[in-house]
JSON list of C-alpha atoms in Angstrom, two decimals:
[
{"chain": "E", "resi": 1, "resn": "UNK", "atom": "CA", "xyz": [89.64, 116.42, 97.89]},
{"chain": "E", "resi": 2, "resn": "UNK", "atom": "CA", "xyz": [91.80, 115.91, 100.96]},
{"chain": "E", "resi": 3, "resn": "UNK", "atom": "CA", "xyz": [93.08, 118.48, 103.41]},
{"chain": "E", "resi": 4, "resn": "UNK", "atom": "CA", "xyz": [96.42, 117.52, 104.92]},
{"chain": "E", "resi": 5, "resn": "UNK", "atom": "CA", "xyz": [98.04, 119.27, 107.87]},
{"chain": "E", "resi": 6, "resn": "UNK", "atom": "CA", "xyz": [101.63, 118.63, 108.88]},
{"chain": "E", "resi": 7, "resn": "UNK", "atom": "CA", "xyz": [102.71, 119.10, 112.50]},
{"chain": "E", "resi": 8, "resn": "UNK", "atom": "CA", "xyz": [99.42, 120.92, 113.09]},
{"chain": "E", "resi": 9, "resn": "UNK", "atom": "CA", "xyz": [100.33, 123.74, 110.72]},
{"chain": "E", "resi": 10, "resn": "UNK", "atom": "CA", "xyz": [100.54, 123.47, 106.95]},
{"chain": "E", "resi": 11, "resn": "UNK", "atom": "CA", "xyz": [97.17, 122.87, 105.39]},
{"chain": "E", "resi": 12, "resn": "UNK", "atom": "CA", "xyz": [97.58, 121.32, 101.96]},
{"chain": "E", "resi": 13, "resn": "UNK", "atom": "CA", "xyz": [94.68, 120.63, 99.64]},
{"chain": "E", "resi": 14, "resn": "UNK", "atom": "CA", "xyz": [95.15, 117.60, 97.44]},
{"chain": "E", "resi": 15, "resn": "UNK", "atom": "CA", "xyz": [93.39, 115.49, 94.88]},
{"chain": "E", "resi": 16, "resn": "UNK", "atom": "CA", "xyz": [95.63, 112.52, 94.31]},
{"chain": "E", "resi": 17, "resn": "UNK", "atom": "CA", "xyz": [95.30, 109.33, 92.28]},
{"chain": "E", "resi": 18, "resn": "UNK", "atom": "CA", "xyz": [97.70, 106.42, 92.54]},
{"chain": "E", "resi": 19, "resn": "UNK", "atom": "CA", "xyz": [98.25, 103.70, 89.96]},
{"chain": "E", "resi": 20, "resn": "UNK", "atom": "CA", "xyz": [101.18, 101.29, 89.63]},
{"chain": "E", "resi": 21, "resn": "UNK", "atom": "CA", "xyz": [103.41, 103.35, 91.93]},
{"chain": "E", "resi": 22, "resn": "UNK", "atom": "CA", "xyz": [102.74, 106.60, 90.03]},
{"chain": "E", "resi": 23, "resn": "UNK", "atom": "CA", "xyz": [100.97, 109.34, 91.96]},
{"chain": "E", "resi": 24, "resn": "UNK", "atom": "CA", "xyz": [99.33, 112.14, 90.02]},
{"chain": "E", "resi": 25, "resn": "UNK", "atom": "CA", "xyz": [96.93, 114.94, 90.78]},
{"chain": "E", "resi": 26, "resn": "UNK", "atom": "CA", "xyz": [96.94, 118.39, 92.33]},
{"chain": "E", "resi": 27, "resn": "UNK", "atom": "CA", "xyz": [98.54, 119.71, 95.48]},
{"chain": "E", "resi": 28, "resn": "UNK", "atom": "CA", "xyz": [97.41, 123.23, 96.42]},
{"chain": "E", "resi": 29, "resn": "UNK", "atom": "CA", "xyz": [96.08, 123.69, 92.86]},
{"chain": "E", "resi": 30, "resn": "UNK", "atom": "CA", "xyz": [99.43, 122.74, 91.27]},
{"chain": "E", "resi": 31, "resn": "UNK", "atom": "CA", "xyz": [99.73, 119.65, 89.07]},
{"chain": "E", "resi": 32, "resn": "UNK", "atom": "CA", "xyz": [102.07, 117.01, 90.48]},
{"chain": "E", "resi": 33, "resn": "UNK", "atom": "CA", "xyz": [103.39, 113.65, 89.43]},
{"chain": "E", "resi": 34, "resn": "UNK", "atom": "CA", "xyz": [105.50, 111.45, 91.65]},
{"chain": "E", "resi": 35, "resn": "UNK", "atom": "CA", "xyz": [106.67, 107.88, 91.83]},
{"chain": "E", "resi": 36, "resn": "UNK", "atom": "CA", "xyz": [106.84, 105.77, 94.94]},
{"chain": "E", "resi": 37, "resn": "UNK", "atom": "CA", "xyz": [108.40, 102.36, 95.52]},
{"chain": "E", "resi": 38, "resn": "UNK", "atom": "CA", "xyz": [108.83, 100.17, 98.59]},
{"chain": "E", "resi": 39, "resn": "UNK", "atom": "CA", "xyz": [112.59, 99.71, 99.01]},
{"chain": "E", "resi": 40, "resn": "UNK", "atom": "CA", "xyz": [112.41, 97.46, 102.08]},
{"chain": "E", "resi": 41, "resn": "UNK", "atom": "CA", "xyz": [109.47, 96.24, 104.14]},
{"chain": "E", "resi": 42, "resn": "UNK", "atom": "CA", "xyz": [107.85, 99.41, 105.52]},
{"chain": "E", "resi": 43, "resn": "UNK", "atom": "CA", "xyz": [110.40, 101.71, 103.87]},
{"chain": "E", "resi": 44, "resn": "UNK", "atom": "CA", "xyz": [109.67, 103.78, 100.77]},
{"chain": "E", "resi": 45, "resn": "UNK", "atom": "CA", "xyz": [111.37, 106.00, 98.21]},
{"chain": "E", "resi": 46, "resn": "UNK", "atom": "CA", "xyz": [109.45, 108.97, 96.76]},
{"chain": "E", "resi": 47, "resn": "UNK", "atom": "CA", "xyz": [110.53, 111.00, 93.73]},
{"chain": "E", "resi": 48, "resn": "UNK", "atom": "CA", "xyz": [108.60, 114.29, 93.61]},
{"chain": "E", "resi": 49, "resn": "UNK", "atom": "CA", "xyz": [109.49, 117.33, 91.47]},
{"chain": "E", "resi": 50, "resn": "UNK", "atom": "CA", "xyz": [112.93, 115.84, 90.73]},
{"chain": "E", "resi": 51, "resn": "UNK", "atom": "CA", "xyz": [113.67, 115.56, 94.46]},
{"chain": "E", "resi": 52, "resn": "UNK", "atom": "CA", "xyz": [114.29, 112.28, 96.22]},
{"chain": "E", "resi": 53, "resn": "UNK", "atom": "CA", "xyz": [112.81, 111.39, 99.63]},
{"chain": "E", "resi": 54, "resn": "UNK", "atom": "CA", "xyz": [113.16, 108.28, 101.77]},
{"chain": "E", "resi": 55, "resn": "UNK", "atom": "CA", "xyz": [110.39, 107.68, 104.29]},
{"chain": "E", "resi": 56, "resn": "UNK", "atom": "CA", "xyz": [108.70, 105.16, 106.49]},
{"chain": "E", "resi": 57, "resn": "UNK", "atom": "CA", "xyz": [105.43, 105.11, 108.38]},
{"chain": "E", "resi": 58, "resn": "UNK", "atom": "CA", "xyz": [106.30, 105.20, 112.09]},
{"chain": "E", "resi": 59, "resn": "UNK", "atom": "CA", "xyz": [102.72, 105.09, 113.35]},
{"chain": "E", "resi": 60, "resn": "UNK", "atom": "CA", "xyz": [99.33, 104.90, 111.66]},
{"chain": "E", "resi": 61, "resn": "UNK", "atom": "CA", "xyz": [95.94, 105.53, 113.25]},
{"chain": "E", "resi": 62, "resn": "UNK", "atom": "CA", "xyz": [93.51, 104.94, 110.41]},
{"chain": "E", "resi": 63, "resn": "UNK", "atom": "CA", "xyz": [90.39, 105.54, 112.53]},
{"chain": "E", "resi": 64, "resn": "UNK", "atom": "CA", "xyz": [91.57, 109.06, 113.37]},
{"chain": "E", "resi": 65, "resn": "UNK", "atom": "CA", "xyz": [93.26, 109.50, 109.95]},
{"chain": "E", "resi": 66, "resn": "UNK", "atom": "CA", "xyz": [96.61, 110.36, 111.52]},
{"chain": "E", "resi": 67, "resn": "UNK", "atom": "CA", "xyz": [100.11, 109.25, 110.56]},
{"chain": "E", "resi": 68, "resn": "UNK", "atom": "CA", "xyz": [103.59, 109.77, 111.89]},
{"chain": "E", "resi": 69, "resn": "UNK", "atom": "CA", "xyz": [106.05, 109.73, 108.99]},
{"chain": "E", "resi": 70, "resn": "UNK", "atom": "CA", "xyz": [109.82, 109.78, 109.14]},
{"chain": "E", "resi": 71, "resn": "UNK", "atom": "CA", "xyz": [111.05, 111.57, 105.99]},
{"chain": "E", "resi": 72, "resn": "UNK", "atom": "CA", "xyz": [114.81, 111.71, 105.39]},
{"chain": "E", "resi": 73, "resn": "UNK", "atom": "CA", "xyz": [115.30, 111.17, 109.14]},
{"chain": "E", "resi": 74, "resn": "UNK", "atom": "CA", "xyz": [112.83, 113.86, 110.32]},
{"chain": "E", "resi": 75, "resn": "UNK", "atom": "CA", "xyz": [109.47, 112.98, 111.92]},
{"chain": "E", "resi": 76, "resn": "UNK", "atom": "CA", "xyz": [106.22, 114.59, 110.78]},
{"chain": "E", "resi": 77, "resn": "UNK", "atom": "CA", "xyz": [102.74, 114.29, 112.30]},
{"chain": "E", "resi": 78, "resn": "UNK", "atom": "CA", "xyz": [100.24, 114.16, 109.44]},
{"chain": "E", "resi": 79, "resn": "UNK", "atom": "CA", "xyz": [96.47, 114.64, 109.77]},
{"chain": "E", "resi": 80, "resn": "UNK", "atom": "CA", "xyz": [94.24, 113.90, 106.78]},
{"chain": "E", "resi": 81, "resn": "UNK", "atom": "CA", "xyz": [90.66, 115.09, 106.33]},
{"chain": "E", "resi": 82, "resn": "UNK", "atom": "CA", "xyz": [88.36, 114.36, 103.41]},
{"chain": "E", "resi": 83, "resn": "UNK", "atom": "CA", "xyz": [85.30, 116.30, 102.22]},
{"chain": "E", "resi": 84, "resn": "UNK", "atom": "CA", "xyz": [83.06, 114.40, 104.63]},
{"chain": "E", "resi": 85, "resn": "UNK", "atom": "CA", "xyz": [85.29, 115.27, 107.61]},
{"chain": "E", "resi": 86, "resn": "UNK", "atom": "CA", "xyz": [85.23, 118.94, 106.57]},
{"chain": "E", "resi": 87, "resn": "UNK", "atom": "CA", "xyz": [81.43, 118.89, 106.27]},
{"chain": "E", "resi": 88, "resn": "UNK", "atom": "CA", "xyz": [81.07, 117.34, 109.74]},
{"chain": "E", "resi": 89, "resn": "UNK", "atom": "CA", "xyz": [83.48, 119.93, 111.14]},
{"chain": "E", "resi": 90, "resn": "UNK", "atom": "CA", "xyz": [81.53, 122.80, 109.55]},
{"chain": "E", "resi": 91, "resn": "UNK", "atom": "CA", "xyz": [78.30, 121.41, 111.04]},
{"chain": "E", "resi": 92, "resn": "UNK", "atom": "CA", "xyz": [79.93, 121.04, 114.47]},
{"chain": "E", "resi": 93, "resn": "UNK", "atom": "CA", "xyz": [79.54, 117.27, 114.37]},
{"chain": "E", "resi": 94, "resn": "UNK", "atom": "CA", "xyz": [83.19, 116.23, 114.22]},
{"chain": "E", "resi": 95, "resn": "UNK", "atom": "CA", "xyz": [83.65, 115.23, 117.85]},
{"chain": "E", "resi": 96, "resn": "UNK", "atom": "CA", "xyz": [84.36, 111.52, 118.06]},
{"chain": "E", "resi": 97, "resn": "UNK", "atom": "CA", "xyz": [83.03, 111.53, 121.61]},
{"chain": "E", "resi": 98, "resn": "UNK", "atom": "CA", "xyz": [79.61, 112.48, 120.29]},
{"chain": "E", "resi": 99, "resn": "UNK", "atom": "CA", "xyz": [79.48, 109.37, 118.13]},
{"chain": "E", "resi": 100, "resn": "UNK", "atom": "CA", "xyz": [77.87, 106.23, 119.51]},
{"chain": "E", "resi": 101, "resn": "UNK", "atom": "CA", "xyz": [80.45, 103.49, 119.23]},
{"chain": "E", "resi": 102, "resn": "UNK", "atom": "CA", "xyz": [79.14, 100.00, 118.62]},
{"chain": "E", "resi": 103, "resn": "UNK", "atom": "CA", "xyz": [81.90, 98.26, 116.71]},
{"chain": "E", "resi": 104, "resn": "UNK", "atom": "CA", "xyz": [85.60, 98.33, 115.96]},
{"chain": "E", "resi": 105, "resn": "UNK", "atom": "CA", "xyz": [86.23, 96.97, 112.48]},
{"chain": "E", "resi": 106, "resn": "UNK", "atom": "CA", "xyz": [89.47, 96.18, 110.68]},
{"chain": "E", "resi": 107, "resn": "UNK", "atom": "CA", "xyz": [90.57, 99.25, 108.69]},
{"chain": "E", "resi": 108, "resn": "UNK", "atom": "CA", "xyz": [92.43, 96.95, 106.26]},
{"chain": "E", "resi": 109, "resn": "UNK", "atom": "CA", "xyz": [93.21, 93.26, 105.76]},
{"chain": "E", "resi": 110, "resn": "UNK", "atom": "CA", "xyz": [95.79, 91.94, 108.18]},
{"chain": "E", "resi": 111, "resn": "UNK", "atom": "CA", "xyz": [96.71, 89.62, 111.04]},
{"chain": "E", "resi": 112, "resn": "UNK", "atom": "CA", "xyz": [95.63, 90.10, 114.66]},
{"chain": "E", "resi": 113, "resn": "UNK", "atom": "CA", "xyz": [98.91, 90.06, 116.63]},
{"chain": "E", "resi": 114, "resn": "UNK", "atom": "CA", "xyz": [97.56, 90.87, 120.08]},
{"chain": "E", "resi": 115, "resn": "UNK", "atom": "CA", "xyz": [94.30, 91.68, 121.84]},
{"chain": "E", "resi": 116, "resn": "UNK", "atom": "CA", "xyz": [94.84, 94.18, 124.65]},
{"chain": "E", "resi": 117, "resn": "UNK", "atom": "CA", "xyz": [91.34, 94.23, 126.20]},
{"chain": "E", "resi": 118, "resn": "UNK", "atom": "CA", "xyz": [88.80, 91.76, 127.50]},
{"chain": "E", "resi": 119, "resn": "UNK", "atom": "CA", "xyz": [85.03, 91.52, 127.61]},
{"chain": "E", "resi": 120, "resn": "UNK", "atom": "CA", "xyz": [83.45, 93.72, 130.27]},
{"chain": "E", "resi": 121, "resn": "UNK", "atom": "CA", "xyz": [86.52, 95.94, 130.49]},
{"chain": "E", "resi": 122, "resn": "UNK", "atom": "CA", "xyz": [85.98, 99.71, 130.69]},
{"chain": "E", "resi": 123, "resn": "UNK", "atom": "CA", "xyz": [88.08, 101.72, 128.24]},
{"chain": "E", "resi": 124, "resn": "UNK", "atom": "CA", "xyz": [88.71, 105.42, 127.74]},
{"chain": "E", "resi": 125, "resn": "UNK", "atom": "CA", "xyz": [89.05, 107.27, 124.45]},
{"chain": "E", "resi": 126, "resn": "UNK", "atom": "CA", "xyz": [92.53, 106.60, 123.06]},
{"chain": "E", "resi": 127, "resn": "UNK", "atom": "CA", "xyz": [93.10, 103.34, 124.98]},
{"chain": "E", "resi": 128, "resn": "UNK", "atom": "CA", "xyz": [94.83, 100.65, 122.90]},
{"chain": "E", "resi": 129, "resn": "UNK", "atom": "CA", "xyz": [92.47, 97.80, 122.04]},
{"chain": "E", "resi": 130, "resn": "UNK", "atom": "CA", "xyz": [94.17, 95.55, 119.53]},
{"chain": "E", "resi": 131, "resn": "UNK", "atom": "CA", "xyz": [97.37, 95.21, 117.47]},
{"chain": "E", "resi": 132, "resn": "UNK", "atom": "CA", "xyz": [96.81, 94.50, 113.78]},
{"chain": "E", "resi": 133, "resn": "UNK", "atom": "CA", "xyz": [99.68, 93.73, 111.42]},
{"chain": "E", "resi": 134, "resn": "UNK", "atom": "CA", "xyz": [98.99, 94.98, 107.91]},
{"chain": "E", "resi": 135, "resn": "UNK", "atom": "CA", "xyz": [101.40, 95.63, 105.05]},
{"chain": "E", "resi": 136, "resn": "UNK", "atom": "CA", "xyz": [104.29, 94.53, 107.30]},
{"chain": "E", "resi": 137, "resn": "UNK", "atom": "CA", "xyz": [103.47, 97.23, 109.87]},
{"chain": "E", "resi": 138, "resn": "UNK", "atom": "CA", "xyz": [101.97, 96.95, 113.33]},
{"chain": "E", "resi": 139, "resn": "UNK", "atom": "CA", "xyz": [98.90, 99.16, 113.74]},
{"chain": "E", "resi": 140, "resn": "UNK", "atom": "CA", "xyz": [97.42, 99.76, 117.17]},
{"chain": "E", "resi": 141, "resn": "UNK", "atom": "CA", "xyz": [93.66, 100.19, 117.02]},
{"chain": "E", "resi": 142, "resn": "UNK", "atom": "CA", "xyz": [92.49, 102.57, 119.74]},
{"chain": "E", "resi": 143, "resn": "UNK", "atom": "CA", "xyz": [89.15, 103.27, 121.34]},
{"chain": "E", "resi": 144, "resn": "UNK", "atom": "CA", "xyz": [87.41, 106.18, 119.61]},
{"chain": "E", "resi": 145, "resn": "UNK", "atom": "CA", "xyz": [85.40, 106.95, 122.78]},
{"chain": "E", "resi": 146, "resn": "UNK", "atom": "CA", "xyz": [84.85, 105.90, 126.39]},
{"chain": "E", "resi": 147, "resn": "UNK", "atom": "CA", "xyz": [82.92, 102.65, 126.71]},
{"chain": "E", "resi": 148, "resn": "UNK", "atom": "CA", "xyz": [82.72, 99.08, 127.94]},
{"chain": "E", "resi": 149, "resn": "UNK", "atom": "CA", "xyz": [83.83, 96.14, 125.81]},
{"chain": "E", "resi": 150, "resn": "UNK", "atom": "CA", "xyz": [80.78, 94.00, 125.11]},
{"chain": "E", "resi": 151, "resn": "UNK", "atom": "CA", "xyz": [82.45, 91.28, 123.05]},
{"chain": "E", "resi": 152, "resn": "UNK", "atom": "CA", "xyz": [85.87, 90.55, 121.56]},
{"chain": "E", "resi": 153, "resn": "UNK", "atom": "CA", "xyz": [85.15, 88.85, 118.25]},
{"chain": "E", "resi": 154, "resn": "UNK", "atom": "CA", "xyz": [88.71, 88.63, 116.89]},
{"chain": "E", "resi": 155, "resn": "UNK", "atom": "CA", "xyz": [91.22, 86.01, 117.97]},
{"chain": "E", "resi": 156, "resn": "UNK", "atom": "CA", "xyz": [94.97, 86.40, 118.33]},
{"chain": "E", "resi": 157, "resn": "UNK", "atom": "CA", "xyz": [96.83, 85.04, 115.31]},
{"chain": "E", "resi": 158, "resn": "UNK", "atom": "CA", "xyz": [93.88, 85.10, 112.91]},
{"chain": "E", "resi": 159, "resn": "UNK", "atom": "CA", "xyz": [93.75, 86.81, 109.53]},
{"chain": "E", "resi": 160, "resn": "UNK", "atom": "CA", "xyz": [91.03, 89.44, 109.08]},
{"chain": "E", "resi": 161, "resn": "UNK", "atom": "CA", "xyz": [89.56, 91.23, 106.07]},
{"chain": "E", "resi": 162, "resn": "UNK", "atom": "CA", "xyz": [88.83, 94.94, 105.71]},
{"chain": "E", "resi": 163, "resn": "UNK", "atom": "CA", "xyz": [85.69, 95.97, 107.67]},
{"chain": "E", "resi": 164, "resn": "UNK", "atom": "CA", "xyz": [85.61, 92.65, 109.53]},
{"chain": "E", "resi": 165, "resn": "UNK", "atom": "CA", "xyz": [84.16, 93.04, 113.04]},
{"chain": "E", "resi": 166, "resn": "UNK", "atom": "CA", "xyz": [86.87, 92.85, 115.71]},
{"chain": "E", "resi": 167, "resn": "UNK", "atom": "CA", "xyz": [85.38, 94.28, 118.93]},
{"chain": "E", "resi": 168, "resn": "UNK", "atom": "CA", "xyz": [81.85, 95.25, 119.98]},
{"chain": "E", "resi": 169, "resn": "UNK", "atom": "CA", "xyz": [80.98, 97.95, 122.53]}
]
């Protein structure tokens, strides 16, 4: 179960499965089926309830589970929470600042385009650390908390796998 909020308002509950470009599941307890195809690199076409939508992902922060989507020319800020996020929130343990940060790992396979920090550098929560190209999109990995960079493991121009260590705090 996922809880999705759009522009900080609409809270949608969804259970979605995706297979071969077909999305099926429930959205706010209503059955849905949609199809999605990539029309150009980073651009997509979605057919949902007999309505057509063109969209692209403007910005993706996978660590914070936030996206900025441009749908039919209009931008939307999308926040996604899963059951675990909801449980942590209900227990009052959802503050990223309260987490001890040791590592930054690749959220998906990709190519390291740029490293924006160096060893020994102090960073604040939200500071850009590294640019990772994945699925033909540039993703900026940001610091989840204040800290000091202990070691930069990744190298510019190298391919990385999902969960591969990139930076140590």
